[in-house]
Amino acid sequence: MKRIIYSLIGLLLANEGFSQGCVAVRHMSCTATNALTSSEYFKQKNGQWQVSMGYRYFRSFRHFRGDVEEHERLEQNTEVINLSHALDLGISYQPNARLAFGINLPIQYNDRSSLYEHYGNAVSANPDQKRFHTYSKGIGDMRLTATYWMLNPYKLPKFNFALGAGVKLPTGNPGVTDDFHKLNKEKQDYVVNKPVDQSIQLGDGGVGVSIELQGYGQITKTLTAYFNGYYLFNPKETNNVLRNPEATTIDLVTGYFSVADQFAGRLGLSQSIGKGLAIMLGGRVEGVPAIDAIGGSKGFRRPGYIVSAEPGIAYMKGKFSAAVNVPYALYRNRIKSYSDRLDPLGVRHGDAAFADYSVSINISRWF
């Protein structure tokens, strides 16, 4: 039983994904460097390989300014809707019981529809309230990670934790473009090709460094607590993507997309119910800070965070493991950005759209 508990806990810790909405938390692939995702782990004598695949989905449409929802956006049909799908592919190598290395790459498809980016929200400018779509699809930013368990897993300690570090590479295109529909003075439609919104860009254009903490504590024979935390440092201030190439002048603060830090944390309980199954309930927080820990914070970003309840179920049999999690939003806050804080009157405060929930499915196989 204890080995099954350990096996399931590793799978829970591996379920790391980000989904927000207009708050541009990049899809970071599920962590593949966690041990203990299969009972086969305990038979290990030499190095082992693991392949993993994770699917993420969310639909964001609820607009918040601070932690206050702008209900009128839904009532007036002016909300921005982001549909996001991501397939995370990972492979890891574990040379011994405590150390693991992983590579993860997300493949994304995003659909964004709005009024304001095209004809506009105003009925006078857009009497038919026409909604148009922009898209992005392709690979996202690759992540290389290393994790080390501080206590020997073979001794089956009731508590263990691992420290990790990683590098995020700018393999995703930060300047995806699409067609935006506009009206001229004669109310004739014309098309402008320019960068899509930051929230559906495939990458951020910077090299980042991440630190991680993860672990578990066994409470009873079948009940275990788990936790993990993650912070991505993005020292680069802005990338070279102009938000609005048509502008006659470049805004020195928000003219380019920001290369923002991001963070996430999880804490929960897992209850084994036998035959390799476990149910879990936890909480998670994820978001983008307004001010980066290292480097400048200029550029356009929508900082904020979301706190969610995270129920799920996990299954393990032999070399195979799988988990499904559905984080449901309890609290959303679009905090003031760096540019908002420069307002001398202190009234500027941008908004952002958030999802009600997201769906995360992960499967993995040892070799």
mmCIF file of C-alpha atoms in Angstrom:
data_model
loop_
_atom_site.group_PDB
_atom_site.id
_atom_site.type_symbol
_atom_site.label_atom_id
_atom_site.label_comp_id
_atom_site.label_asym_id
_atom_site.label_seq_id
_atom_site.Cartn_x
_atom_site.Cartn_y
_atom_site.Cartn_z
ATOM 1 C CA MET A 1 0.000 0.000 0.000
ATOM 2 C CA LYS A 2 2.760 2.431 0.878
ATOM 3 C CA ARG A 3 4.393 2.000 -2.502
ATOM 4 C CA ILE A 4 1.098 2.684 -4.233
ATOM 5 C CA ILE A 5 0.735 5.876 -2.190
ATOM 6 C CA TYR A 6 4.206 6.989 -3.267
ATOM 7 C CA SER A 7 3.463 6.148 -6.877
ATOM 8 C CA LEU A 8 0.275 8.210 -6.947
ATOM 9 C CA ILE A 9 1.851 11.169 -5.166
ATOM 10 C CA GLY A 10 4.485 11.462 -7.881
ATOM 11 C CA LEU A 11 1.752 11.693 -10.473
ATOM 12 C CA LEU A 12 -0.035 14.412 -8.527
ATOM 13 C CA LEU A 13 3.140 16.447 -8.284
ATOM 14 C CA ALA A 14 3.713 16.034 -12.008
ATOM 15 C CA ASN A 15 0.393 17.680 -12.840
ATOM 16 C CA GLU A 16 1.722 21.195 -13.328
ATOM 17 C CA GLY A 17 0.048 23.350 -15.933
ATOM 18 C CA PHE A 18 -1.040 26.957 -16.245
ATOM 19 C CA SER A 19 -4.197 28.434 -17.624
ATOM 20 C CA GLN A 20 -5.602 31.882 -17.074
ATOM 21 C CA GLY A 21 -7.111 33.760 -19.965
ATOM 22 C CA CYS A 22 -6.059 37.286 -20.825
ATOM 23 C CA VAL A 23 -3.565 37.131 -17.974
ATOM 24 C CA ALA A 24 -0.851 35.626 -20.138
ATOM 25 C CA VAL A 25 0.463 32.760 -18.034
ATOM 26 C CA ARG A 26 2.244 30.636 -20.601
ATOM 27 C CA HIS A 27 1.375 27.000 -21.007
ATOM 28 C CA MET A 28 4.292 25.327 -19.246
ATOM 29 C CA SER A 29 4.474 21.621 -19.907
ATOM 30 C CA CYS A 30 3.685 19.193 -17.127
ATOM 31 C CA THR A 31 6.789 18.488 -15.094
ATOM 32 C CA ALA A 32 8.338 15.237 -16.269
ATOM 33 C CA THR A 33 11.169 15.166 -13.780
ATOM 34 C CA ASN A 34 9.196 13.731 -10.881
ATOM 35 C CA ALA A 35 9.983 10.263 -9.636
ATOM 36 C CA LEU A 36 7.523 7.816 -8.090
ATOM 37 C CA THR A 37 4.971 7.798 -10.883
ATOM 38 C CA SER A 38 4.875 4.010 -11.154
ATOM 39 C CA SER A 39 5.401 0.943 -9.024
ATOM 40 C CA GLU A 40 8.090 0.003 -11.544
ATOM 41 C CA TYR A 41 10.152 2.793 -10.002
ATOM 42 C CA PHE A 42 10.920 0.588 -7.011
ATOM 43 C CA LYS A 43 12.350 -2.138 -9.254
ATOM 44 C CA GLN A 44 14.863 0.262 -10.727
ATOM 45 C CA LYS A 45 18.479 -0.813 -10.841
ATOM 46 C CA ASN A 46 19.715 1.365 -13.674
ATOM 47 C CA GLY A 47 18.439 4.536 -15.295
ATOM 48 C CA GLN A 48 14.832 4.758 -16.439
ATOM 49 C CA TRP A 49 13.008 6.786 -19.064
ATOM 50 C CA GLN A 50 9.526 8.204 -18.863
ATOM 51 C CA VAL A 51 7.355 9.710 -21.570
ATOM 52 C CA SER A 52 4.404 11.910 -20.652
ATOM 53 C CA MET A 53 1.600 13.734 -22.373
ATOM 54 C CA GLY A 54 -0.697 16.359 -20.911
ATOM 55 C CA TYR A 55 -3.741 18.095 -22.338
ATOM 56 C CA ARG A 56 -4.970 21.491 -21.109
ATOM 57 C CA TYR A 57 -8.169 23.366 -21.957
ATOM 58 C CA PHE A 58 -9.868 26.548 -20.777
ATOM 59 C CA ARG A 59 -12.367 29.138 -21.960
ATOM 60 C CA SER A 60 -11.924 32.638 -20.544
ATOM 61 C CA PHE A 61 -14.691 35.220 -20.839
ATOM 62 C CA ARG A 62 -15.322 36.847 -17.430
ATOM 63 C CA HIS A 63 -13.747 40.309 -17.205
ATOM 64 C CA PHE A 64 -12.261 41.581 -13.950
ATOM 65 C CA ARG A 65 -10.786 44.920 -12.972
ATOM 66 C CA GLY A 66 -9.065 44.250 -9.703
ATOM 67 C CA ASP A 67 -11.206 41.568 -8.062
ATOM 68 C CA VAL A 68 -14.480 43.116 -9.263
ATOM 69 C CA GLU A 69 -16.208 41.387 -12.158
ATOM 70 C CA GLU A 70 -17.497 43.608 -14.969
ATOM 71 C CA HIS A 71 -20.876 41.905 -15.439
ATOM 72 C CA GLU A 72 -21.892 44.450 -18.060
ATOM 73 C CA ARG A 73 -19.430 42.923 -20.531
ATOM 74 C CA LEU A 74 -21.521 39.743 -20.687
ATOM 75 C CA GLU A 75 -24.805 41.658 -20.654
ATOM 76 C CA GLN A 76 -23.686 43.805 -23.591
ATOM 77 C CA ASN A 77 -22.005 40.925 -25.448
ATOM 78 C CA THR A 78 -18.679 42.808 -25.486
ATOM 79 C CA GLU A 79 -16.656 40.191 -23.627
ATOM 80 C CA VAL A 80 -13.443 38.815 -25.119
ATOM 81 C CA ILE A 81 -13.431 35.020 -25.405
ATOM 82 C CA ASN A 82 -10.246 32.956 -25.442
ATOM 83 C CA LEU A 83 -10.385 29.233 -26.197
ATOM 84 C CA SER A 84 -7.098 27.513 -25.440
ATOM 85 C CA HIS A 85 -5.959 23.959 -26.130
ATOM 86 C CA ALA A 86 -2.448 22.722 -25.344
ATOM 87 C CA LEU A 87 -0.820 19.320 -25.764
ATOM 88 C CA ASP A 88 2.284 19.004 -23.588
ATOM 89 C CA LEU A 89 4.863 16.417 -24.650
ATOM 90 C CA GLY A 90 7.582 15.396 -22.216
ATOM 91 C CA ILE A 91 10.411 12.940 -21.785
ATOM 92 C CA SER A 92 12.569 12.461 -18.711
ATOM 93 C CA TYR A 93 15.565 10.385 -17.665
ATOM 94 C CA GLN A 94 16.216 9.285 -14.115
ATOM 95 C CA PRO A 95 19.825 8.082 -13.653
ATOM 96 C CA ASN A 96 19.221 7.168 -10.003
ATOM 97 C CA ALA A 97 16.534 7.194 -7.322
ATOM 98 C CA ARG A 98 16.891 10.875 -6.449
ATOM 99 C CA LEU A 99 17.874 12.750 -9.608
ATOM 100 C CA ALA A 100 15.826 13.330 -12.754
ATOM 101 C CA PHE A 101 16.171 15.417 -15.921
ATOM 102 C CA GLY A 102 13.313 16.386 -18.208
ATOM 103 C CA ILE A 103 12.448 18.110 -21.478
ATOM 104 C CA ASN A 104 8.944 19.380 -22.189
ATOM 105 C CA LEU A 105 7.404 21.064 -25.204
ATOM 106 C CA PRO A 106 3.820 22.380 -25.490
ATOM 107 C CA ILE A 107 1.898 22.390 -28.760
ATOM 108 C CA GLN A 108 -0.871 24.979 -28.692
ATOM 109 C CA TYR A 109 -4.021 26.043 -30.477
ATOM 110 C CA ASN A 110 -5.713 29.294 -29.431
ATOM 111 C CA ASP A 111 -8.869 30.999 -30.670
ATOM 112 C CA ARG A 112 -9.668 34.570 -29.590
ATOM 113 C CA SER A 113 -12.862 36.398 -30.516
ATOM 114 C CA SER A 114 -13.763 39.997 -29.735
ATOM 115 C CA LEU A 115 -15.494 43.128 -30.941
ATOM 116 C CA TYR A 116 -13.175 45.872 -29.714
ATOM 117 C CA GLU A 117 -10.095 44.646 -31.615
ATOM 118 C CA HIS A 118 -12.000 44.856 -34.907
ATOM 119 C CA TYR A 119 -14.984 47.133 -35.620
ATOM 120 C CA GLY A 120 -15.268 48.113 -31.955
ATOM 121 C CA ASN A 121 -17.601 47.615 -28.996
ATOM 122 C CA ALA A 122 -19.707 50.734 -29.577
ATOM 123 C CA VAL A 123 -23.049 50.137 -31.306
ATOM 124 C CA SER A 124 -22.534 53.305 -33.351
ATOM 125 C CA ALA A 125 -19.302 51.894 -34.830
ATOM 126 C CA ASN A 126 -20.422 48.254 -34.924
ATOM 127 C CA PRO A 127 -24.247 48.280 -35.241
ATOM 128 C CA ASP A 128 -24.442 44.549 -36.038
ATOM 129 C CA GLN A 129 -22.090 43.751 -33.136
ATOM 130 C CA LYS A 130 -19.930 41.630 -35.436
ATOM 131 C CA ARG A 131 -17.441 39.395 -33.626
ATOM 132 C CA PHE A 132 -14.280 38.261 -35.435
ATOM 133 C CA HIS A 133 -11.672 35.637 -34.560
ATOM 134 C CA THR A 134 -7.883 35.566 -34.466
ATOM 135 C CA TYR A 135 -5.820 32.427 -34.002
ATOM 136 C CA SER A 136 -2.421 31.093 -33.051
ATOM 137 C CA LYS A 137 -1.117 27.552 -33.349
ATOM 138 C CA GLY A 138 2.261 25.872 -33.084
ATOM 139 C CA ILE A 139 4.905 24.973 -30.522
ATOM 140 C CA GLY A 140 5.332 26.959 -27.333
ATOM 141 C CA ASP A 141 8.367 27.620 -25.155
ATOM 142 C CA MET A 142 10.479 24.563 -24.345
ATOM 143 C CA ARG A 143 11.442 23.792 -20.773
ATOM 144 C CA LEU A 144 14.517 21.901 -19.493
ATOM 145 C CA THR A 145 14.411 20.837 -15.845
ATOM 146 C CA ALA A 146 16.335 18.956 -13.177
ATOM 147 C CA THR A 147 14.908 17.720 -9.854
ATOM 148 C CA TYR A 148 16.598 16.194 -6.808
ATOM 149 C CA TRP A 149 14.792 14.435 -3.931
ATOM 150 C CA MET A 150 16.407 15.457 -0.652
ATOM 151 C CA LEU A 151 15.682 12.161 1.156
ATOM 152 C CA ASN A 152 16.324 8.706 -0.264
ATOM 153 C CA PRO A 153 13.010 7.554 -1.813
ATOM 154 C CA TYR A 154 13.965 3.868 -1.420
ATOM 155 C CA LYS A 155 13.739 4.250 2.354
ATOM 156 C CA LEU A 156 10.082 5.230 1.924
ATOM 157 C CA PRO A 157 10.147 8.238 4.266
ATOM 158 C CA LYS A 158 6.787 9.575 5.404
ATOM 159 C CA PHE A 159 7.896 13.020 4.301
ATOM 160 C CA ASN A 160 10.061 13.964 1.357
ATOM 161 C CA PHE A 161 10.664 17.008 -0.779
ATOM 162 C CA ALA A 162 12.555 17.823 -3.944
ATOM 163 C CA LEU A 163 14.273 20.946 -5.201
ATOM 164 C CA GLY A 164 14.361 21.729 -8.883
ATOM 165 C CA ALA A 165 15.677 24.220 -11.380
ATOM 166 C CA GLY A 166 15.013 24.756 -15.032
ATOM 167 C CA VAL A 167 15.565 26.825 -18.133
ATOM 168 C CA LYS A 168 12.767 28.070 -20.365
ATOM 169 C CA LEU A 169 13.851 28.545 -23.996
ATOM 170 C CA PRO A 170 12.065 30.927 -26.419
ATOM 171 C CA THR A 171 11.069 28.265 -28.957
ATOM 172 C CA GLY A 172 7.515 29.612 -29.249
ATOM 173 C CA ASN A 173 6.813 32.424 -31.696
ATOM 174 C CA PRO A 174 6.164 35.644 -29.691
ATOM 175 C CA GLY A 175 4.971 37.548 -32.769
ATOM 176 C CA VAL A 176 2.187 35.481 -34.340
ATOM 177 C CA THR A 177 0.056 37.655 -36.622
ATOM 178 C CA ASP A 178 -3.471 37.392 -37.992
ATOM 179 C CA ASP A 179 -6.030 39.506 -39.818
ATOM 180 C CA PHE A 180 -8.012 42.172 -37.963
ATOM 181 C CA HIS A 181 -11.138 43.641 -39.547
ATOM 182 C CA LYS A 182 -11.544 47.431 -39.643
ATOM 183 C CA LEU A 183 -13.965 49.936 -41.152
ATOM 184 C CA ASN A 184 -12.901 52.996 -43.135
ATOM 185 C CA LYS A 185 -14.720 56.324 -43.202
ATOM 186 C CA GLU A 186 -17.097 54.954 -45.838
ATOM 187 C CA LYS A 187 -17.925 52.002 -43.520
ATOM 188 C CA GLN A 188 -16.148 49.608 -45.863
ATOM 189 C CA ASP A 189 -14.375 46.588 -44.414
ATOM 190 C CA TYR A 190 -10.612 46.279 -44.772
ATOM 191 C CA VAL A 191 -8.083 43.952 -43.177
ATOM 192 C CA VAL A 192 -4.953 44.738 -41.169
ATOM 193 C CA ASN A 193 -2.445 41.980 -40.460
ATOM 194 C CA LYS A 194 -0.712 42.519 -37.117
ATOM 195 C CA PRO A 195 0.328 40.638 -33.949
ATOM 196 C CA VAL A 196 -2.456 38.841 -32.115
ATOM 197 C CA ASP A 197 -3.131 39.636 -28.473
ATOM 198 C CA GLN A 198 -0.413 38.762 -25.979
ATOM 199 C CA SER A 199 -2.671 36.227 -24.255
ATOM 200 C CA ILE A 200 -2.635 33.895 -27.268
ATOM 201 C CA GLN A 201 0.964 34.405 -28.394
ATOM 202 C CA LEU A 202 2.812 31.076 -28.444
ATOM 203 C CA GLY A 203 5.885 32.346 -26.571
ATOM 204 C CA ASP A 204 7.220 35.390 -24.772
ATOM 205 C CA GLY A 205 10.540 35.781 -26.608
ATOM 206 C CA GLY A 206 12.828 35.492 -23.580
ATOM 207 C CA VAL A 207 15.095 32.995 -21.847
ATOM 208 C CA GLY A 208 13.831 32.267 -18.345
ATOM 209 C CA VAL A 209 15.134 30.464 -15.275
ATOM 210 C CA SER A 210 12.801 28.610 -12.912
ATOM 211 C CA ILE A 211 13.052 27.301 -9.364
ATOM 212 C CA GLU A 212 10.749 24.641 -7.961
ATOM 213 C CA LEU A 213 9.824 22.973 -4.704
ATOM 214 C CA GLN A 214 7.658 19.870 -4.415
ATOM 215 C CA GLY A 215 6.967 17.270 -1.806
ATOM 216 C CA TYR A 216 4.537 15.167 0.195
ATOM 217 C CA GLY A 217 3.789 14.034 3.714
ATOM 218 C CA GLN A 218 2.014 10.810 4.631
ATOM 219 C CA ILE A 219 -0.734 11.416 7.213
ATOM 220 C CA THR A 220 -2.226 7.913 7.421
ATOM 221 C CA LYS A 221 -1.738 4.694 5.473
ATOM 222 C CA THR A 222 -4.053 5.972 2.735
ATOM 223 C CA LEU A 223 -4.083 9.760 3.160
ATOM 224 C CA THR A 224 -1.210 11.930 1.953
ATOM 225 C CA ALA A 225 -0.631 15.658 1.638
ATOM 226 C CA TYR A 226 1.181 17.058 -1.405
ATOM 227 C CA PHE A 227 2.542 20.475 -2.306
ATOM 228 C CA ASN A 228 4.575 22.187 -4.999
ATOM 229 C CA GLY A 229 5.603 25.672 -5.978
ATOM 230 C CA TYR A 230 7.144 27.264 -9.040
ATOM 231 C CA TYR A 231 8.549 30.656 -9.997
ATOM 232 C CA LEU A 232 9.822 31.632 -13.442
ATOM 233 C CA PHE A 233 12.311 34.519 -13.630
ATOM 234 C CA ASN A 234 12.262 36.330 -16.979
ATOM 235 C CA PRO A 235 15.088 38.923 -16.849
ATOM 236 C CA LYS A 236 14.429 40.257 -20.348
ATOM 237 C CA GLU A 237 12.183 43.313 -20.140
ATOM 238 C CA THR A 238 10.424 43.361 -23.515
ATOM 239 C CA ASN A 239 10.608 41.440 -26.765
ATOM 240 C CA ASN A 240 10.786 42.992 -30.223
ATOM 241 C CA VAL A 241 7.110 42.580 -31.065
ATOM 242 C CA LEU A 242 5.250 45.852 -31.610
ATOM 243 C CA ARG A 243 1.685 45.631 -30.347
ATOM 244 C CA ASN A 244 0.425 48.075 -32.955
ATOM 245 C CA PRO A 245 2.706 48.429 -36.000
ATOM 246 C CA GLU A 246 0.277 51.008 -37.469
ATOM 247 C CA ALA A 247 0.965 53.533 -34.721
ATOM 248 C CA THR A 248 2.857 56.641 -35.797
ATOM 249 C CA THR A 249 4.755 56.725 -32.496
ATOM 250 C CA ILE A 250 5.908 53.974 -30.159
ATOM 251 C CA ASP A 251 4.805 54.086 -26.538
ATOM 252 C CA LEU A 252 8.045 53.591 -24.602
ATOM 253 C CA VAL A 253 6.217 51.862 -21.742
ATOM 254 C CA THR A 254 3.619 49.627 -23.428
ATOM 255 C CA GLY A 255 4.594 49.680 -27.104
ATOM 256 C CA TYR A 256 6.170 46.213 -27.000
ATOM 257 C CA PHE A 257 5.057 43.009 -25.312
ATOM 258 C CA SER A 258 6.505 42.457 -21.850
ATOM 259 C CA VAL A 259 8.493 39.320 -21.001
ATOM 260 C CA ALA A 260 6.909 38.717 -17.624
ATOM 261 C CA ASP A 261 7.685 36.487 -14.651
ATOM 262 C CA GLN A 262 5.076 33.930 -13.634
ATOM 263 C CA PHE A 263 4.337 31.758 -10.613
ATOM 264 C CA ALA A 264 2.178 28.885 -9.381
ATOM 265 C CA GLY A 265 1.622 26.910 -6.201
ATOM 266 C CA ARG A 266 -0.456 23.885 -5.154
ATOM 267 C CA LEU A 267 -1.408 22.267 -1.854
ATOM 268 C CA GLY A 268 -3.774 19.363 -1.328
ATOM 269 C CA LEU A 269 -4.693 15.947 0.001
ATOM 270 C CA SER A 270 -4.752 12.604 -1.783
ATOM 271 C CA GLN A 271 -6.879 9.705 -0.536
ATOM 272 C CA SER A 272 -6.114 6.221 -1.867
ATOM 273 C CA ILE A 273 -9.276 4.207 -2.516
ATOM 274 C CA GLY A 274 -7.577 0.992 -3.652
ATOM 275 C CA LYS A 275 -6.693 -0.755 -6.906
ATOM 276 C CA GLY A 276 -4.321 2.051 -7.892
ATOM 277 C CA LEU A 277 -6.953 4.786 -7.621
ATOM 278 C CA ALA A 278 -6.777 7.969 -5.591
ATOM 279 C CA ILE A 279 -9.007 11.010 -5.295
ATOM 280 C CA MET A 280 -7.602 14.386 -4.379
ATOM 281 C CA LEU A 281 -8.742 17.815 -3.398
ATOM 282 C CA GLY A 282 -6.482 20.813 -3.138
ATOM 283 C CA GLY A 283 -6.028 24.444 -3.902
ATOM 284 C CA ARG A 284 -3.844 26.253 -6.392
ATOM 285 C CA VAL A 285 -2.759 29.798 -7.123
ATOM 286 C CA GLU A 286 -1.153 30.969 -10.350
ATOM 287 C CA GLY A 287 -0.452 34.271 -11.958
ATOM 288 C CA VAL A 288 1.777 37.002 -13.361
ATOM 289 C CA PRO A 289 3.304 39.680 -11.086
ATOM 290 C CA ALA A 290 3.181 43.360 -12.007
ATOM 291 C CA ILE A 291 6.875 43.803 -11.194
ATOM 292 C CA ASP A 292 9.520 41.246 -12.167
ATOM 293 C CA ALA A 293 11.970 39.965 -9.562
ATOM 294 C CA ILE A 294 14.943 40.548 -11.906
ATOM 295 C CA GLY A 295 15.134 43.116 -14.706
ATOM 296 C CA GLY A 296 12.712 45.819 -15.764
ATOM 297 C CA SER A 297 8.936 45.564 -15.960
ATOM 298 C CA LYS A 298 8.084 47.781 -18.943
ATOM 299 C CA GLY A 299 6.104 46.491 -21.863
ATOM 300 C CA PHE A 300 2.464 45.505 -22.138
ATOM 301 C CA ARG A 301 1.252 42.864 -19.709
ATOM 302 C CA ARG A 302 -1.949 42.044 -17.828
ATOM 303 C CA PRO A 303 -0.750 41.002 -14.374
ATOM 304 C CA GLY A 304 -3.008 39.175 -11.979
ATOM 305 C CA TYR A 305 -3.673 35.894 -10.284
ATOM 306 C CA ILE A 306 -6.353 33.284 -9.777
ATOM 307 C CA VAL A 307 -7.055 31.072 -6.755
ATOM 308 C CA SER A 308 -8.786 27.777 -7.516
ATOM 309 C CA ALA A 309 -10.133 24.678 -5.824
ATOM 310 C CA GLU A 310 -8.647 21.642 -7.546
ATOM 311 C CA PRO A 311 -10.468 18.297 -7.375
ATOM 312 C CA GLY A 312 -9.093 15.351 -9.307
ATOM 313 C CA ILE A 313 -8.572 11.648 -9.668
ATOM 314 C CA ALA A 314 -5.425 9.615 -10.345
ATOM 315 C CA TYR A 315 -4.811 6.043 -11.471
ATOM 316 C CA MET A 316 -1.679 3.898 -11.565
ATOM 317 C CA LYS A 317 -1.084 0.383 -12.845
ATOM 318 C CA GLY A 318 2.354 -1.049 -13.491
ATOM 319 C CA LYS A 319 4.312 1.316 -15.716
ATOM 320 C CA PHE A 320 1.273 3.406 -16.643
ATOM 321 C CA SER A 321 -0.252 6.319 -14.728
ATOM 322 C CA ALA A 322 -2.902 8.938 -15.444
ATOM 323 C CA ALA A 323 -4.597 11.873 -13.704
ATOM 324 C CA VAL A 324 -7.443 14.296 -14.377
ATOM 325 C CA ASN A 325 -7.718 17.638 -12.548
ATOM 326 C CA VAL A 326 -10.339 20.359 -12.925
ATOM 327 C CA PRO A 327 -9.277 23.583 -11.137
ATOM 328 C CA TYR A 328 -12.338 25.778 -10.506
ATOM 329 C CA ALA A 329 -11.844 29.497 -9.883
ATOM 330 C CA LEU A 330 -12.717 30.842 -6.436
ATOM 331 C CA TYR A 331 -11.035 34.245 -6.640
ATOM 332 C CA ARG A 332 -9.686 36.302 -9.558
ATOM 333 C CA ASN A 333 -7.776 39.569 -9.425
ATOM 334 C CA ARG A 334 -6.405 41.650 -12.298
ATOM 335 C CA ILE A 335 -3.906 43.766 -10.356
ATOM 336 C CA LYS A 336 -2.491 47.083 -11.545
ATOM 337 C CA SER A 337 0.326 46.771 -14.087
ATOM 338 C CA TYR A 338 3.580 48.712 -14.151
ATOM 339 C CA SER A 339 2.066 51.177 -16.637
ATOM 340 C CA ASP A 340 -1.136 51.494 -14.559
ATOM 341 C CA ARG A 341 0.974 52.516 -11.573
ATOM 342 C CA LEU A 342 2.555 55.349 -13.550
ATOM 343 C CA ASP A 343 -0.781 57.153 -13.764
ATOM 344 C CA PRO A 344 -0.310 60.355 -11.715
ATOM 345 C CA LEU A 345 -4.002 60.353 -10.774
ATOM 346 C CA GLY A 346 -3.895 56.733 -9.667
ATOM 347 C CA VAL A 347 -7.130 55.824 -11.452
ATOM 348 C CA ARG A 348 -5.815 53.803 -14.391
ATOM 349 C CA HIS A 349 -6.506 50.092 -13.953
ATOM 350 C CA GLY A 350 -6.728 47.724 -16.910
ATOM 351 C CA ASP A 351 -8.978 44.679 -17.046
ATOM 352 C CA ALA A 352 -8.496 41.043 -18.032
ATOM 353 C CA ALA A 353 -10.680 38.049 -18.827
ATOM 354 C CA PHE A 354 -10.487 34.882 -16.729
ATOM 355 C CA ALA A 355 -11.846 31.360 -17.070
ATOM 356 C CA ASP A 356 -14.293 29.733 -14.648
ATOM 357 C CA TYR A 357 -12.397 26.443 -14.775
ATOM 358 C CA SER A 358 -9.786 24.526 -16.697
ATOM 359 C CA VAL A 359 -9.335 20.847 -17.533
ATOM 360 C CA SER A 360 -6.009 19.061 -17.180
ATOM 361 C CA ILE A 361 -5.370 15.451 -18.269
ATOM 362 C CA ASN A 362 -1.981 13.798 -17.842
ATOM 363 C CA ILE A 363 -0.719 10.350 -18.737
ATOM 364 C CA SER A 364 2.761 8.864 -18.408
ATOM 365 C CA ARG A 365 4.602 5.619 -19.135
ATOM 366 C CA TRP A 366 7.893 4.279 -17.759
ATOM 367 C CA PHE A 367 10.441 2.416 -19.911
#
